[in-house]
Every structure is written in structure tokens, then in C-alpha cells.
């Protein structure tokens, strides 16, 4: 009798030691549409739904479960979710978005006074529902992505196994968007620089500008506006993220020209989401411009390009097409120069053709300068610098995305695109992201106040938990 009681007690203790969060997906779609779409579907990649609506709901639940297993809250996190017919053209589309339904401050147990917290986090910190049963996060996603006219018929991928091919991986997109809803977002108006009622959120407290030496929470509205386009100089200085960055971020891909003096410097670059990774050893070479300059058809000056680093202008065709033409001509690497001012070309993802040389992008101005210098030998090295983390500053703080040209909906509340490997909270959801992990985003959550979920520990298996 006593033994039974004891083992029951042990079970209870184990259960109560298991702390996590429960994200509840609340389907707000009308009958027949979105989550309720009865179009039949074939199970895919671990998603056993047999209708389009069921599969969509399954992916939402999967994303909710992944986040729920990582953070701790006594209060159920309610997510009002729907699929809607959002804008989509042949080349651009709104995939979807999620955000906190409200922000609160000065609640019971608030770690700091006069600081905004997203409602899900506030409930977790308060240990009770401050929201009268209302949803904590609202999420709306595009059903149009599945239409044959949207983005050339790309379609959502509803599997859980990252085998999305050329489709848009809904699970990864959801992990990203729920990240915004849980607190990867601030309260600064990108046009005026004003914070909500002039109080910072816990996010602004960790946004640090290396030029002014100020956190966003310490700035004037004007300083925040200036900082919002201070490319490469705004970082996240939370301790958990900074420690974890050492593990997540790799050496910094670096493109440096040593001669002639007119263009000798280390260039700011983006790396493509395809091609061979840039190594610490790197490759030395001379730069050659391709003909045609945009590299969109077979290279006609192959004898000049073979064994060289090919300089190609952005535009007209995909990065992959350019890289493939350069690769066929024997180039050792590809440097794509932007065709517009104001920033470097985006990293771009590839699909289809296998590219086995490294591909990077530089700014239009840099491209023009290098092109002008090609009357003499331009010597360059492309390598990964292990002394600086890719996507972090010299202090190891992860960079936030504040490009020279303000990008509404992307600037401020994302990690920078220079992060390598790619991070979940970069503005573009890169195709090489895993669909079961949330990388540094989890550490950002710890920095703003989320507690980590804990798993049950039993004496018997404690020593065998190696994975
Ligand atoms: Zn985002």
C-alpha cells in the first residue's frame, strides 16, 4: 500500500516537473474554406490529413507543438488562425502573418514597469490569464499560394519533413510567424520612430545601435528613425542569444580584393542560398566580367572567364541561371552585382540546377567600381573568416535587419540576412531551414523573459538522455 502510494507520488512529481506551453489553434474559417476546405489531398511528409483543410490544420498544430515544447506557460496560448485569399501576383505574394493580439504593461509580476510585453508572454509571467479568455496571437495565411496563378503555381508544402522541393514550406513559415506572435517584434512605428504610448517593449530594450551606443528604448524618435536604416550596425544584445550565437553562426563569408589599390578592400556581401559553401581555406583568383554582362545566356568570352571569379550583373534571369552559365564556362566563383542602388542584392534561393561553385552578391556601386578596374588584373580572395561570426558584430551580438532602404514589414524585427547558416527569423524564409528547430529565435525568447520548457527527469534514465 505504502509502496503504491509512493510510486504514485513519484509519478505526480515527474508530471509536475514537466513544464511547457500549450498553443491552441482556434480555427476561425467559415465552412468550406481555409481550414475547412474539403478538397481531397494525399497525405504528404508525415501529414496524414486527407483534405486540404485538414492538412493545413495539421501543420498549424505541428508548429504550435514545436513551440509549445520549447517554452513554458501555465496559461494556454490561444491562436486565432485562418486562411484567407491574400494578395498574390506572378512574382510577389503575401504568405501570411501572425502577431500578438495585444501588448500589456505593469501587470502583476511584470519583471519591469512601463515596458510592453506581448500578451502571451505577459500571461506566462503573471501565471494567469490577463486576457479574459481572448486569443493571444492572431494568424492569417494565404490560401492563394495554392492557386495555379499565384507565384507561377508554387503551392504550399504541407509535409513535416522539409522535402518541400520548389514549394513553400508552410511549417517553416508558421514557426517564423508564431515567433513574431510570441515576441519577436517591437512597438516602434517605422515612419515616425515613436513607440507605443512612448513606452518601449522588452524587444526595444535589446535593440542596440553600435553607432550611437544606445538601445532603442533610450533613443529619441528621430534617433530610432536613423537607426532603422543603419545597415549592419544594429544588433540584439540579449545574453542568451549572444551566447548561443557562438554555436549557431559560422565563420563570416568574406570577399576581399588585394589589388589594384583603387578597389582593394573587404566587400560587404550576401551569400546565395545555393552553391558551394565558402570555406575557411577559401579560393584565390582574379576577377573577370562575363559576356553577356547579365550572364543570362551562354557565356561568350569563356577563355577570359575560365578559372576566374566571374562578375555578373543582377537582372533579367535568376541567380541560378547566371551561376550555371558561369559554371559551364569554368568560373571558380560568381559575384553578382546589384542592378539598383541602395544595398546589396538579396541572397536568393536556388532550385533545380546543381551549382558547385560559391555564389555571392555585392552592391551596384561596388560592382561598377570593380568592373571599371578590370583594365588591370583584379586579385581577390573569397574565404570564411573564423574570427567573426557570420551575422554578428565584433562583439558577437547577432545583427538585426535594418537595410539602407527601409523595408516595411521586414526592417527592424528580423535577424540580418548576413547570418550564416540562415536563421528562422531572417525576413525571407530561406529554403534550407529545418522545419523542426527554431535556432536563435528561442534564445531571443529567453532574452525577453520566456522560461525554457523542462522535460521530466527520472533517475533511471537521467544518464542516457544524450539526444
Ligand atoms: Zn517575419
Coordinates of C-alpha atoms and ligand atoms in Angstrom, one line a residue:
X1 CA 0.0 0.0 0.0
X2 CA 2.7 2.4 1.0
X3 CA 4.8 1.4 -2.0
X4 CA 1.9 2.1 -4.3
X5 CA 1.3 5.4 -2.8
X6 CA 5.0 6.3 -3.1
X7 CA 5.2 5.4 -6.8
X8 CA 2.0 7.4 -7.4
X9 CA 3.6 10.3 -5.7
X10 CA 6.8 9.9 -7.8
X11 CA 4.6 9.9 -11.0
X12 CA 3.0 13.0 -9.9
X13 CA 6.3 14.7 -9.1
X14 CA 7.5 13.7 -12.6
X15 CA 4.4 15.1 -14.2
X16 CA 4.6 18.4 -12.4
X17 CA 8.3 18.8 -13.2
X18 CA 7.3 18.7 -16.9
X19 CA 6.7 22.4 -17.8
X20 CA 5.9 23.5 -21.2
X21 CA 3.4 25.6 -23.1
X22 CA 0.2 24.6 -24.8
X23 CA -0.6 26.5 -28.0
X24 CA -4.2 26.0 -29.0
X25 CA -5.1 26.6 -32.7
X26 CA -8.6 28.1 -32.9
X27 CA -10.0 27.7 -36.5
X28 CA -11.8 30.9 -37.4
X29 CA -12.5 30.0 -41.0
X30 CA -16.1 29.7 -42.3
X31 CA -17.4 26.3 -43.5
X32 CA -15.9 25.1 -46.8
X33 CA -12.9 27.5 -46.9
X34 CA -9.4 27.6 -45.4
X35 CA -9.0 25.1 -42.7
X36 CA -12.5 23.7 -43.7
X37 CA -11.6 23.3 -47.3
X38 CA -12.8 19.7 -48.2
X39 CA -10.8 19.4 -51.4
X40 CA -9.2 15.9 -51.1
X41 CA -5.5 15.7 -50.5
X42 CA -2.9 13.0 -50.5
X43 CA -1.0 12.5 -47.2
X44 CA 2.5 14.0 -47.5
X45 CA 5.7 14.0 -45.5
X46 CA 4.2 12.8 -42.2
X47 CA 1.0 14.9 -42.6
X48 CA -1.9 12.3 -42.7
X49 CA -4.7 14.8 -43.5
X50 CA -6.9 13.7 -46.4
X51 CA -8.4 17.1 -47.1
X52 CA -6.6 20.4 -47.9
X53 CA -8.2 21.9 -44.8
X54 CA -7.2 19.0 -42.5
X55 CA -3.6 19.2 -43.8
X56 CA -3.5 22.9 -43.1
X57 CA -4.7 22.5 -39.6
X58 CA -2.2 19.6 -39.0
X59 CA 0.7 21.9 -40.0
X60 CA -0.6 24.6 -37.7
X61 CA -0.8 22.1 -34.8
X62 CA 2.6 20.8 -35.6
X63 CA 4.1 24.3 -35.4
X64 CA 2.2 25.0 -32.2
X65 CA 3.5 21.8 -30.7
X66 CA 7.1 22.6 -31.7
X67 CA 7.0 26.0 -30.0
X68 CA 5.0 24.6 -27.0
X69 CA 7.7 22.0 -26.3
X70 CA 10.3 24.8 -26.0
X71 CA 8.8 27.4 -23.8
X72 CA 6.8 27.3 -20.5
X73 CA 3.5 28.9 -19.7
X74 CA 0.7 27.8 -17.2
X75 CA -1.8 29.6 -19.4
X76 CA -2.9 28.1 -22.7
X77 CA -1.7 30.3 -25.6
X78 CA -4.7 30.8 -27.9
X79 CA -4.0 31.3 -31.6
X80 CA -6.9 32.6 -33.7
X81 CA -6.0 31.2 -37.1
X82 CA -7.4 31.4 -40.6
X83 CA -6.6 31.0 -44.3
X84 CA -7.7 33.9 -46.4
X85 CA -7.5 35.0 -50.1
X86 CA -4.5 37.4 -49.6
X87 CA -2.9 39.3 -52.5
X88 CA -0.8 37.3 -54.8
X89 CA 0.7 38.1 -58.2
X90 CA 3.0 36.2 -60.5
X91 CA 6.2 37.4 -58.8
X92 CA 5.2 38.6 -55.3
X93 CA 2.8 37.4 -52.6
X94 CA 1.9 37.9 -49.0
X95 CA 2.4 34.4 -47.5
X96 CA 0.8 35.3 -44.2
X97 CA 1.4 36.9 -40.9
X98 CA 1.0 36.5 -37.2
X99 CA 1.2 38.9 -34.4
X100 CA 0.3 39.3 -30.7
X101 CA -3.3 40.4 -30.4
X102 CA -2.3 43.0 -27.7
X103 CA 0.6 44.3 -25.7
X104 CA 0.3 45.0 -21.9
X105 CA 2.5 46.6 -19.3
X106 CA 2.5 47.0 -15.5
X107 CA 0.7 43.7 -14.9
X108 CA 1.1 41.6 -11.8
X109 CA 4.6 40.0 -11.7
X110 CA 5.8 42.2 -14.6
X111 CA 9.6 42.0 -14.4
X112 CA 9.8 45.7 -15.3
X113 CA 7.5 48.6 -15.0
X114 CA 6.5 50.7 -18.0
X115 CA 7.7 48.1 -20.5
X116 CA 5.3 46.5 -23.0
X117 CA 5.1 42.7 -23.2
X118 CA 3.2 40.6 -25.8
X119 CA 0.1 39.2 -24.2
X120 CA 1.2 35.5 -24.4
X121 CA 4.4 36.3 -22.5
X122 CA 2.6 38.6 -20.0
X123 CA 0.3 35.7 -19.2
X124 CA 3.2 33.3 -18.8
X125 CA 5.0 35.8 -16.5
X126 CA 1.8 36.6 -14.5
X127 CA 0.9 32.9 -14.3
X128 CA -2.7 33.7 -15.1
X129 CA -4.9 34.8 -18.0
X130 CA -4.8 38.6 -18.3
X131 CA -6.8 38.5 -21.5
X132 CA -10.3 37.3 -20.3
X133 CA -10.1 34.2 -22.5
X134 CA -9.2 36.1 -25.6
X135 CA -6.7 35.0 -28.2
X136 CA -3.1 35.8 -27.6
X137 CA -1.9 35.5 -31.2
X138 CA -3.8 36.1 -34.5
X139 CA -2.5 34.4 -37.6
X140 CA -3.7 34.7 -41.2
X141 CA -2.2 32.8 -44.1
X142 CA -2.7 32.9 -47.8
X143 CA -4.9 30.2 -49.4
X144 CA -4.0 31.8 -52.7
X145 CA -0.5 30.3 -52.6
X146 CA -2.2 27.0 -53.6
X147 CA -3.7 28.7 -56.7
X148 CA -2.1 28.0 -60.1
X149 CA -1.9 31.7 -60.9
X150 CA -0.1 32.7 -57.7
X151 CA 3.7 32.9 -58.0
X152 CA 3.6 30.7 -61.0
X153 CA 1.7 28.0 -59.1
X154 CA 4.3 27.4 -56.3
X155 CA 1.9 26.0 -53.8
X156 CA 2.2 25.3 -50.0
X157 CA 4.1 22.2 -48.9
X158 CA 2.1 20.6 -46.1
X159 CA 4.6 17.9 -45.1
X160 CA 6.7 18.0 -41.9
X161 CA 9.9 16.6 -43.3
X162 CA 11.5 19.6 -45.2
X163 CA 11.1 17.8 -48.5
X164 CA 9.4 20.9 -49.9
X165 CA 11.2 20.9 -53.2
X166 CA 10.2 24.1 -55.0
X167 CA 7.1 24.6 -52.8
X168 CA 6.7 27.0 -49.9
X169 CA 7.3 25.1 -46.6
X170 CA 4.2 26.1 -44.6
X171 CA 5.6 24.6 -41.3
X172 CA 8.8 26.8 -41.5
X173 CA 6.8 29.9 -42.4
X174 CA 4.5 29.1 -39.4
X175 CA 7.4 28.7 -37.0
X176 CA 8.6 32.1 -38.1
X177 CA 5.3 33.8 -37.8
X178 CA 4.5 32.3 -34.4
X179 CA 7.9 33.6 -33.4
X180 CA 6.6 37.1 -34.2
X181 CA 3.4 36.4 -32.2
X182 CA 5.4 35.2 -29.2
X183 CA 7.6 38.3 -29.0
X184 CA 10.0 38.7 -31.9
X185 CA 8.5 42.1 -32.6
X186 CA 8.7 45.6 -31.1
X187 CA 6.4 48.6 -30.8
X188 CA 8.2 51.3 -32.8
X189 CA 6.4 52.9 -35.7
X190 CA 8.8 52.7 -38.7
X191 CA 7.5 56.0 -40.1
X192 CA 7.6 58.2 -37.1
X193 CA 10.0 56.4 -34.8
X194 CA 7.5 56.7 -32.0
X195 CA 7.0 53.8 -29.6
X196 CA 3.5 52.8 -28.4
X197 CA 2.4 55.5 -25.9
X198 CA 6.1 56.3 -25.7
X199 CA 6.9 53.1 -23.7
X200 CA 9.4 50.6 -25.1
X201 CA 8.6 46.9 -25.4
X202 CA 11.0 44.3 -24.0
X203 CA 12.2 43.9 -27.6
X204 CA 13.4 47.6 -28.0
X205 CA 15.4 47.1 -24.8
X206 CA 17.7 44.7 -26.5
X207 CA 18.0 46.5 -29.9
X208 CA 21.4 48.2 -29.7
X209 CA 22.9 50.7 -32.2
X210 CA 26.6 50.3 -32.4
X211 CA 27.0 53.8 -33.9
X212 CA 25.2 55.8 -31.1
X213 CA 25.9 53.3 -28.3
X214 CA 22.2 53.4 -27.4
X215 CA 19.4 50.9 -27.0
X216 CA 16.3 51.7 -29.0
X217 CA 14.5 52.1 -25.7
X218 CA 16.9 55.0 -24.8
X219 CA 16.5 56.9 -28.1
X220 CA 14.5 59.8 -29.4
X221 CA 12.0 59.2 -32.2
X222 CA 14.5 60.8 -34.6
X223 CA 17.3 58.5 -33.4
X224 CA 15.2 55.5 -33.9
X225 CA 14.4 56.5 -37.5
X226 CA 18.1 57.0 -38.2
X227 CA 18.9 53.7 -36.6
X228 CA 16.2 51.9 -38.6
X229 CA 18.3 52.1 -41.7
X230 CA 21.7 51.9 -40.1
X231 CA 22.6 48.8 -42.0
X232 CA 24.8 46.2 -40.3
X233 CA 25.1 48.4 -37.2
X234 CA 22.0 47.4 -35.1
X235 CA 22.3 44.3 -33.0
X236 CA 20.5 42.2 -30.5
X237 CA 22.4 42.3 -27.2
X238 CA 20.5 39.8 -25.1
X239 CA 22.8 37.4 -23.2
X240 CA 21.1 34.1 -24.2
X241 CA 21.2 34.9 -27.9
X242 CA 24.8 36.2 -27.8
X243 CA 25.9 33.0 -26.0
X244 CA 24.0 30.8 -28.4
X245 CA 25.3 32.7 -31.5
X246 CA 28.7 31.1 -30.9
X247 CA 27.1 27.7 -31.6
X248 CA 24.7 28.7 -34.4
X249 CA 26.6 31.1 -36.5
X250 CA 29.6 30.1 -38.6
X251 CA 32.7 31.9 -39.9
X252 CA 31.9 35.1 -41.9
X253 CA 32.0 34.7 -45.7
X254 CA 34.4 37.4 -46.8
X255 CA 35.2 38.8 -50.3
X256 CA 38.4 40.8 -50.3
X257 CA 40.3 42.4 -53.2
X258 CA 44.0 42.9 -52.7
X259 CA 44.9 44.7 -55.9
X260 CA 44.7 47.1 -57.6
X261 CA 44.6 49.7 -54.8
X262 CA 41.6 51.5 -56.3
X263 CA 39.3 48.6 -55.4
X264 CA 41.3 46.9 -52.6
X265 CA 39.1 46.4 -49.6
X266 CA 36.8 43.9 -47.9
X267 CA 33.4 44.0 -49.5
X268 CA 30.0 43.7 -47.9
X269 CA 28.3 40.7 -49.4
X270 CA 25.4 38.4 -49.3
X271 CA 25.7 34.7 -49.9
X272 CA 23.3 32.8 -52.1
X273 CA 21.1 30.1 -50.6
X274 CA 22.7 27.6 -53.1
X275 CA 26.1 26.7 -54.4
X276 CA 29.2 25.5 -52.6
X277 CA 29.7 26.9 -49.1
X278 CA 32.6 29.3 -48.8
X279 CA 35.4 27.6 -46.8
X280 CA 37.9 28.9 -44.3
X281 CA 40.7 28.0 -46.7
X282 CA 38.9 29.8 -49.4
X283 CA 39.9 30.4 -53.0
X284 CA 42.3 33.0 -54.5
X285 CA 41.7 34.2 -58.0
X286 CA 41.4 37.0 -60.5
X287 CA 38.1 38.6 -61.4
X288 CA 36.7 38.6 -65.0
X289 CA 33.4 40.1 -66.3
X290 CA 31.2 37.8 -68.3
X291 CA 29.8 38.5 -71.7
X292 CA 26.8 38.9 -71.7
X293 CA 27.2 41.1 -68.6
X294 CA 24.0 39.7 -67.1
X295 CA 25.1 36.1 -67.6
X296 CA 21.6 35.1 -68.7
X297 CA 22.7 33.1 -71.8
X298 CA 25.8 31.0 -72.6
X299 CA 29.0 32.9 -71.8
X300 CA 30.7 34.0 -75.0
X301 CA 34.1 35.0 -73.5
X302 CA 34.8 31.7 -72.0
X303 CA 38.5 31.9 -72.4
X304 CA 38.5 35.1 -70.2
X305 CA 36.3 33.5 -67.5
X306 CA 37.7 30.0 -67.2
X307 CA 39.5 29.6 -63.8
X308 CA 38.4 33.1 -62.8
X309 CA 35.9 34.7 -60.4
X310 CA 33.0 35.7 -62.7
X311 CA 31.5 39.2 -62.2
X312 CA 27.9 39.2 -63.4
X313 CA 25.1 41.9 -63.3
X314 CA 21.9 41.2 -61.5
X315 CA 18.7 41.2 -63.5
X316 CA 16.7 39.5 -66.3
X317 CA 17.1 35.9 -65.2
X318 CA 17.6 34.0 -61.9
X319 CA 20.8 33.9 -59.9
X320 CA 20.9 30.1 -60.6
X321 CA 20.8 30.6 -64.4
X322 CA 23.7 33.1 -64.1
X323 CA 25.7 30.8 -61.8
X324 CA 25.0 27.9 -64.1
X325 CA 26.2 29.7 -67.2
X326 CA 29.4 30.9 -65.3
X327 CA 29.9 27.4 -64.0
X328 CA 29.6 25.9 -67.6
X329 CA 32.3 28.4 -68.7
X330 CA 34.6 27.2 -66.0
X331 CA 34.4 30.0 -63.5
X332 CA 35.6 29.2 -59.9
X333 CA 33.0 31.5 -58.2
X334 CA 30.3 34.0 -59.1
X335 CA 29.9 37.6 -57.8
X336 CA 26.6 39.2 -58.7
X337 CA 26.5 43.0 -58.7
X338 CA 23.2 44.6 -57.8
X339 CA 21.4 46.4 -60.6
X340 CA 19.8 49.0 -58.3
X341 CA 21.4 51.4 -55.8
X342 CA 20.8 51.1 -52.1
X343 CA 22.1 47.9 -50.8
X344 CA 23.5 44.6 -51.9
X345 CA 21.5 42.1 -53.9
X346 CA 19.4 39.6 -51.8
X347 CA 20.9 36.2 -51.2
X348 CA 18.3 34.5 -53.4
X349 CA 17.5 30.8 -53.3
X350 CA 18.1 28.3 -56.0
X351 CA 16.4 25.2 -57.2
X352 CA 16.7 22.8 -60.0
X353 CA 20.2 23.1 -61.3
X354 CA 23.1 22.0 -59.1
X355 CA 25.6 24.7 -58.6
X356 CA 29.0 23.6 -57.3
X357 CA 30.8 26.9 -57.1
X358 CA 30.3 29.6 -54.5
X359 CA 27.9 32.5 -55.3
X360 CA 27.8 35.9 -53.6
X361 CA 26.2 39.3 -54.2
X362 CA 27.6 42.8 -53.8
X363 CA 26.2 46.3 -54.2
X364 CA 25.8 48.1 -57.6
X365 CA 28.4 50.7 -56.7
X366 CA 31.0 48.0 -55.7
X367 CA 30.2 46.1 -58.9
X368 CA 30.7 49.2 -61.0
X369 CA 34.0 50.0 -59.3
X370 CA 35.4 46.5 -59.8
X371 CA 34.2 46.5 -63.4
X372 CA 36.0 49.7 -64.1
X373 CA 39.2 48.3 -62.6
X374 CA 39.2 45.3 -64.9
X375 CA 41.6 47.0 -67.3
X376 CA 44.3 45.6 -65.0
X377 CA 44.5 42.3 -63.0
X378 CA 42.0 42.3 -60.1
X379 CA 43.2 39.9 -57.4
X380 CA 40.6 38.6 -54.9
X381 CA 40.1 36.0 -52.2
X382 CA 36.8 34.5 -51.2
X383 CA 37.0 32.8 -47.8
X384 CA 35.2 32.3 -44.5
X385 CA 36.7 34.4 -41.7
X386 CA 36.6 32.4 -38.4
X387 CA 37.4 35.4 -36.3
X388 CA 33.9 37.0 -36.9
X389 CA 30.6 35.2 -36.6
X390 CA 28.5 35.5 -39.8
X391 CA 25.6 37.7 -39.0
X392 CA 27.1 39.1 -35.7
X393 CA 29.2 42.2 -34.9
X394 CA 32.8 42.0 -33.5
X395 CA 31.2 41.6 -30.0
X396 CA 29.3 38.5 -31.1
X397 CA 25.9 40.2 -31.0
X398 CA 23.5 39.0 -33.7
X399 CA 22.7 41.7 -36.2
X400 CA 19.2 42.8 -36.8
X401 CA 17.8 43.6 -40.3
X402 CA 17.9 47.4 -40.9
X403 CA 18.8 47.7 -44.6
X404 CA 19.7 51.2 -46.1
X405 CA 16.3 51.3 -47.8
X406 CA 13.6 50.8 -45.1
X407 CA 11.6 47.7 -45.9
X408 CA 8.1 47.9 -44.5
X409 CA 7.2 44.7 -42.7
X410 CA 10.8 43.4 -42.8
X411 CA 13.0 46.1 -41.3
X412 CA 13.7 46.2 -37.5
X413 CA 12.1 43.0 -36.3
X414 CA 14.2 40.3 -38.0
X415 CA 17.7 38.9 -37.8
X416 CA 20.0 40.2 -40.6
X417 CA 20.3 38.4 -43.9
X418 CA 24.1 38.1 -43.4
X419 CA 23.6 35.3 -40.8
X420 CA 25.2 32.1 -42.0
X421 CA 23.8 29.5 -41.7
X422 CA 20.4 31.1 -42.3
X423 CA 18.2 31.8 -39.3
X424 CA 14.5 31.3 -39.0
X425 CA 13.8 35.0 -38.2
X426 CA 15.5 36.4 -41.3
X427 CA 13.0 38.5 -43.3
X428 CA 12.9 35.9 -46.1
X429 CA 12.1 32.3 -45.2
X430 CA 15.1 30.5 -46.8
X431 CA 14.6 27.2 -48.4
X432 CA 17.4 25.5 -46.4
X433 CA 15.8 26.0 -43.0
X434 CA 14.9 22.9 -41.0
X435 CA 11.2 22.6 -40.1
X436 CA 11.7 21.2 -36.6
X437 CA 14.0 23.8 -35.0
X438 CA 13.8 27.5 -34.2
X439 CA 17.6 28.2 -33.8
X440 CA 18.5 31.6 -32.2
X441 CA 14.8 32.6 -32.1
X442 CA 14.4 30.5 -29.0
X443 CA 17.2 32.4 -27.3
X444 CA 15.6 35.7 -28.2
X445 CA 12.5 34.4 -26.4
X446 CA 14.6 33.7 -23.3
X447 CA 16.1 37.2 -23.5
X448 CA 12.7 38.8 -23.5
X449 CA 11.5 36.8 -20.5
X450 CA 10.2 33.4 -21.6
X451 CA 11.3 30.4 -19.5
X452 CA 12.5 27.3 -21.1
X453 CA 10.3 24.2 -21.1
X454 CA 11.6 21.5 -18.8
X455 CA 11.4 17.8 -19.5
X456 CA 10.7 15.1 -16.9
X457 CA 13.9 13.8 -15.3
X458 CA 13.9 10.3 -13.9
X459 CA 16.9 8.8 -12.0
X460 CA 16.9 5.7 -14.0
X461 CA 17.3 7.3 -17.4
X462 CA 18.9 10.5 -16.4
X463 CA 22.3 9.4 -17.6
X464 CA 21.0 8.3 -21.0
X465 CA 19.5 11.4 -22.4
X466 CA 22.1 12.1 -25.0
X467 CA 20.0 13.3 -27.9
Ligands
LIG1 ZN1 8.9 38.0 -40.3

